Amino acid sequence: MLKIITAALILSCMTSFAFAADIEDFTEDTRVFKIYPEITTKKAHFHNKFGIDLTGDLYLPKDFDSAKKYSAIAVAGPFGAVKEQVSGLYAQEMAKAGYVALAFDPSFTGESGGAVRYVADPSINTEDFSAAVDFLVTRDFVDPEKVGIIGVCGWGGIGLNAAAADTRIKATVSSTMYNMSRVAANGYFDADDNEQARYNARKAMNEQRTADYKAGTYARAGGVVDPLPEDAPQFVKDYYAYYKTPRGYHKNSVNSNEGWTVTSGLALVNMPMLTFVEEIRSPVLIVHGEKAHSRYMGEDTFKRLKGDNKELVIVPGASHCDLYDNMEKIPFEKIVSFMNTYLK
C-alpha cells in the first residue's frame, strides 16, 4: 500500500504543472530587460512545417493554474533580434496582464534551429508565427479560440502576413512595424523604387551566391554599423544605442553582431509580403511612434486594412526604437486593453 501511495504522490507531482517534455526549466538566463519575479518563465520547444526546431520563452501569469484555460499570445521581433530582447519584454508584460505569452526565436537565429544560420525568408518567417500558434493552441491550459500575436519592427509586418493566412489568429498587434520586403525592394522611403536599382541589388546578391558556394560559407551583411559614423542618420544612432550597448546587446542577436547573410535579401525583394492584408478579418492594432522613421510603413498598411475592428495609435514624441524598451513610451495599457477586448 505504501508503494502505491508513494507512486501516486510522485505521479501527482509530475502532472500537477501539466507540462509535456517540450517545456522545461531555464538553465541560463541572459535576458536584457528587468525580470518580474512573480512571472514564471519556461523554455519551450516546437517545430514549424519545414521541420525546423524552434525555441521560445514561455511566460506564465502570476498564480498560474494548469487546470485553467488561458488566452495566449505569441510574440516575435524585432527583425534581427532574439527573444531575450524586445519580444521577451513584450511577452512578460502580457503575462503580467494575465496571458500565457510565448516569445520565440525565428528559424536560423538564436536558440532555434536551421542548418544555415542567420537566414531571413518571408515565407519561412511567416510560417514561424503559425508554428508558434500551433504550439499554443495544443496546450491544455490555452483556449485555442483565444490566441493572438504581437509582432515588433520587421515582425510587425510578418505578423500581419501571418494573420492574413492563419485564421486561428484572433487578434494582432503590430508595433513600430516595418514591411521588410518593401524596404528590401524599394529602399527607405521608397527612394530606390525602380527596376534598375532592384536589378543592381539582385546582381550583387547573386554574385555573392557564387562566392558563397565556392567558399563553402555564407557572407554576412554586418549588423548595426560599428563604429558609428558621426553623420549617421538619427534612426541608425537609435539602433546603435539599443543593439550595441549594454541596454540591449545580446550575444545571439543578429543585429548586435554580424548581421544576416548577404543573400537573404533576394527572397525579401522577390516575394512581397502583405499581398492579402486587406482580407484580414480579425482585429488589428498598429502602433507607431510619432517620430519613427518607419511610421510611413505602418500608416500605409493601416490604410489598406478593412473593417471596423482595426486601430492605429501614434505615440506622441516616440521614435522607432522607443517602442523597443521605453516603458514610458510603449502603450502597454492600450495593447492590453485591445487584446482584452478580443481575447478575454
XYZ file of C-alpha atoms in Angstrom:
344
model
C 0.000 0.000 0.000
C 2.851 2.376 0.886
C 4.384 1.822 -2.564
C 1.043 2.586 -4.228
C 0.610 5.807 -2.223
C 4.188 6.882 -2.955
C 3.764 6.206 -6.664
C 0.529 8.183 -6.676
C 2.207 11.141 -4.970
C 5.068 11.085 -7.468
C 2.618 10.953 -10.385
C 0.659 13.825 -8.891
C 3.798 15.965 -8.621
C 4.805 15.089 -12.155
C 1.442 16.057 -13.662
C 0.454 18.960 -11.414
C 2.001 21.515 -13.792
C 0.650 19.648 -16.823
C 3.750 20.312 -18.920
C 4.911 17.980 -21.655
C 8.550 17.213 -22.444
C 8.647 20.175 -24.845
C 8.561 22.601 -21.908
C 11.455 22.747 -19.464
C 13.162 24.958 -16.896
C 15.712 27.640 -17.754
C 19.343 26.618 -17.463
C 20.727 30.079 -18.255
C 19.007 33.463 -18.150
C 20.517 36.098 -20.446
C 17.538 38.428 -20.858
C 18.448 42.112 -21.166
C 15.359 43.637 -19.530
C 14.044 43.835 -15.972
C 12.613 40.498 -14.855
C 9.411 40.251 -12.828
C 9.896 37.568 -10.152
C 6.167 36.833 -9.978
C 6.152 35.738 -13.650
C 7.283 32.133 -14.127
C 9.210 31.543 -17.342
C 9.870 28.193 -19.018
C 11.820 27.132 -22.089
C 9.549 25.909 -24.914
C 10.441 23.738 -27.919
C 8.322 23.276 -31.050
C 8.748 22.990 -34.816
C 7.443 24.562 -38.000
C 6.091 22.799 -41.100
C 9.566 22.817 -42.649
C 10.797 20.634 -39.809
C 12.906 23.368 -38.232
C 13.045 23.171 -34.446
C 12.155 26.453 -32.759
C 12.818 27.604 -29.203
C 10.877 30.137 -27.194
C 10.482 31.507 -23.693
C 7.041 30.781 -22.275
C 5.794 33.406 -19.808
C 3.113 32.311 -17.343
C 0.876 34.713 -15.413
C 1.087 35.075 -11.645
C -0.585 32.194 -9.784
C -0.692 30.152 -12.983
C -3.022 27.157 -12.724
C -2.543 24.452 -15.371
C -6.117 23.286 -14.835
C -7.450 26.578 -16.211
C -7.797 27.784 -19.798
C -5.866 30.963 -20.597
C -5.838 33.359 -23.502
C -2.420 33.265 -25.170
C -0.163 35.427 -27.310
C 2.864 34.638 -29.494
C 5.465 37.415 -29.764
C 8.391 37.950 -32.151
C 10.691 40.738 -33.241
C 12.351 42.998 -33.980
C 13.834 41.757 -37.254
C 17.319 40.554 -36.306
C 16.657 40.392 -32.558
C 16.211 37.426 -30.222
C 13.668 36.507 -27.557
C 15.904 37.747 -24.750
C 15.475 41.275 -26.108
C 12.290 43.091 -27.134
C 9.887 40.192 -27.703
C 10.607 38.849 -24.219
C 9.841 42.225 -22.689
C 6.508 42.375 -24.523
C 5.685 38.771 -23.577
C 6.435 39.414 -19.932
C 4.117 42.429 -19.902
C 1.328 40.344 -21.434
C 1.881 37.623 -18.831
C 1.636 40.317 -16.172
C -1.772 41.147 -17.679
C -2.893 37.516 -17.296
C -1.922 35.955 -20.629
C 0.203 32.940 -21.432
C 2.805 34.501 -23.730
C 5.426 32.881 -25.956
C 8.420 34.906 -27.156
C 10.340 32.866 -29.715
C 13.462 32.894 -31.844
C 12.750 32.684 -35.589
C 14.238 29.969 -37.771
C 18.012 30.126 -38.234
C 18.523 32.531 -35.311
C 19.083 32.477 -31.575
C 18.369 29.139 -29.933
C 16.180 27.981 -32.811
C 17.369 25.503 -35.425
C 18.191 25.624 -39.105
C 21.428 24.289 -40.585
C 22.413 27.551 -42.278
C 22.478 30.317 -39.723
C 21.230 33.913 -39.935
C 18.967 33.480 -42.944
C 15.798 35.571 -43.319
C 12.970 34.428 -45.578
C 9.443 35.887 -45.680
C 7.744 32.529 -46.254
C 9.619 30.644 -43.540
C 9.335 33.510 -41.068
C 5.588 33.840 -41.643
C 5.354 30.097 -41.028
C 7.315 30.556 -37.781
C 4.457 32.651 -36.384
C 1.940 29.964 -37.310
C 4.204 27.338 -35.738
C 4.108 29.325 -32.502
C 0.309 29.296 -32.788
C 0.485 25.508 -33.323
C 2.330 25.215 -30.036
C -0.079 27.429 -28.103
C -3.381 26.000 -29.381
C -2.256 22.476 -28.465
C -1.553 23.326 -24.800
C -4.162 22.009 -22.360
C -4.011 25.304 -20.455
C -4.677 27.501 -23.527
C -8.084 28.301 -25.018
C -7.458 27.674 -28.750
C -10.140 30.189 -29.674
C -8.340 32.987 -27.819
C -4.874 33.203 -29.324
C -3.323 36.403 -30.668
C 0.080 37.605 -31.824
C 2.344 40.624 -31.352
C 4.974 41.480 -33.945
C 7.579 44.187 -33.394
C 9.506 46.081 -36.099
C 10.031 43.772 -39.106
C 7.985 41.131 -37.347
C 5.132 43.617 -37.209
C 4.811 43.170 -40.966
C 5.482 39.442 -40.792
C 2.809 39.143 -38.101
C 0.244 40.798 -40.342
C 1.321 38.473 -43.141
C 0.621 35.545 -40.804
C -2.731 36.997 -39.725
C -3.819 37.185 -43.370
C -3.116 33.464 -43.785
C -3.848 31.936 -40.377
C -7.472 32.203 -39.251
C -6.568 30.814 -35.821
C -5.001 34.197 -35.027
C -7.847 36.098 -33.381
C -6.102 39.446 -32.791
C -2.858 41.059 -33.965
C -0.759 43.923 -32.609
C 1.886 45.328 -34.942
C 4.270 47.602 -33.049
C 6.676 50.062 -34.738
C 6.282 47.949 -37.871
C 8.482 47.528 -40.917
C 7.386 45.950 -44.173
C 10.701 44.193 -44.763
C 10.007 43.241 -48.374
C 9.126 46.864 -49.191
C 12.361 48.177 -47.668
C 14.436 45.478 -49.364
C 12.873 46.140 -52.774
C 12.453 49.917 -52.644
C 14.925 51.221 -50.082
C 13.975 53.534 -47.232
C 11.147 55.918 -48.076
C 10.904 54.129 -51.476
C 13.928 56.101 -52.690
C 15.139 53.179 -54.839
C 11.780 52.046 -56.171
C 12.861 51.433 -59.758
C 13.789 48.463 -61.923
C 17.449 49.397 -62.329
C 18.073 49.723 -58.608
C 16.463 46.344 -57.977
C 18.465 44.789 -60.824
C 21.702 46.133 -59.350
C 20.791 44.730 -55.940
C 19.887 41.329 -57.385
C 23.090 41.217 -59.439
C 25.259 41.932 -56.400
C 23.486 39.346 -54.246
C 23.658 36.679 -56.949
C 27.378 37.313 -57.365
C 27.620 36.779 -53.620
C 25.788 33.449 -54.017
C 28.507 32.263 -56.372
C 31.228 33.398 -53.998
C 29.471 31.735 -51.046
C 29.156 28.439 -52.886
C 32.817 28.459 -53.872
C 33.894 29.300 -50.328
C 31.502 26.902 -48.631
C 30.404 29.673 -46.281
C 27.789 32.422 -46.210
C 28.938 36.030 -46.105
C 27.240 38.223 -43.515
C 25.895 41.681 -44.247
C 27.013 43.171 -40.949
C 24.708 44.071 -38.082
C 24.174 47.593 -36.796
C 27.094 49.698 -38.026
C 30.001 49.839 -35.568
C 31.826 52.144 -35.074
C 29.030 54.621 -35.538
C 29.766 57.344 -38.131
C 29.296 60.895 -36.919
C 26.979 61.654 -39.849
C 24.785 58.581 -39.323
C 21.020 59.226 -39.537
C 19.286 59.510 -36.194
C 17.471 56.202 -36.597
C 20.815 54.429 -37.121
C 22.106 56.077 -33.952
C 18.978 54.813 -32.193
C 19.650 51.273 -33.420
C 23.235 51.514 -32.183
C 22.067 52.740 -28.781
C 19.924 49.631 -28.411
C 21.787 46.789 -30.104
C 25.406 47.775 -29.464
C 25.295 48.926 -25.850
C 24.502 47.116 -22.571
C 20.956 48.460 -22.884
C 20.042 45.776 -25.436
C 23.121 43.890 -26.646
C 22.795 40.111 -26.765
C 25.361 37.561 -27.905
C 22.778 35.734 -30.065
C 21.279 38.797 -31.728
C 21.828 39.137 -35.480
C 21.710 42.921 -35.258
C 24.044 43.075 -32.270
C 26.695 41.109 -34.148
C 27.489 40.242 -37.796
C 24.022 40.584 -39.296
C 22.048 38.465 -41.755
C 23.527 36.521 -44.629
C 24.030 38.872 -47.569
C 21.833 36.771 -49.860
C 18.822 36.855 -47.519
C 17.725 39.990 -49.297
C 16.955 38.096 -52.507
C 13.856 36.430 -51.065
C 12.677 39.669 -49.473
C 12.953 41.554 -52.772
C 11.331 38.831 -54.838
C 8.431 37.785 -52.575
C 6.495 40.815 -51.344
C 4.582 40.443 -48.108
C 1.136 41.770 -47.150
C -0.375 40.807 -50.504
C -3.702 39.973 -48.879
C -3.603 42.300 -45.876
C -6.971 43.750 -46.947
C -8.522 40.347 -46.270
C -7.616 40.177 -42.586
C -10.976 39.851 -40.806
C -9.613 39.586 -37.278
C -8.851 42.701 -35.192
C -5.602 44.582 -35.805
C -3.872 47.293 -33.773
C -0.939 49.122 -35.401
C 1.203 51.182 -33.014
C 3.838 53.660 -34.181
C 5.921 56.438 -32.778
C 5.214 59.972 -33.946
C 8.897 60.481 -34.804
C 9.599 56.969 -36.105
C 11.381 56.827 -39.474
C 9.281 53.709 -40.159
C 5.953 55.389 -39.463
C 5.029 55.619 -43.158
C 5.027 51.833 -43.449
C 2.553 51.425 -40.612
C 0.271 54.194 -41.818
C 0.286 52.914 -45.416
C -0.534 49.405 -44.195
C -3.330 50.678 -41.970
C -4.954 52.428 -44.950
C -5.255 49.036 -46.642
C -6.994 47.339 -43.722
C -10.754 46.947 -43.830
C -13.432 46.572 -41.199
C -14.352 48.415 -38.020
C -12.046 46.332 -35.791
C -8.793 47.973 -36.959
C -6.995 50.709 -34.991
C -3.955 52.931 -35.489
C -2.224 54.508 -32.478
C 0.520 57.114 -32.913
C 2.570 57.604 -29.746
C 3.457 61.301 -29.246
C 7.176 62.040 -29.305
C 8.228 58.402 -29.718
C 10.900 57.182 -32.109
C 11.084 53.741 -33.719
C 13.355 52.269 -31.042
C 11.415 53.875 -28.176
C 8.849 51.153 -28.769
C 11.530 48.514 -28.191
C 12.009 49.049 -24.468
C 10.991 52.531 -23.326
C 8.358 51.710 -20.731
C 7.187 55.319 -20.704
C 6.504 55.244 -24.450
C 5.240 51.738 -25.216
C 1.445 51.955 -24.790
C 1.061 48.657 -22.954
C -2.191 49.814 -21.359
C -3.678 50.232 -24.841
C -2.200 46.959 -26.104
C -3.591 45.026 -23.130
C -6.976 46.726 -23.476
C -7.093 45.828 -27.179
C -6.233 42.198 -26.510
C -8.704 42.027 -23.625
C -11.474 43.256 -25.916
C -10.971 40.449 -28.395
C -9.334 37.604 -26.457
C -10.805 37.677 -22.956
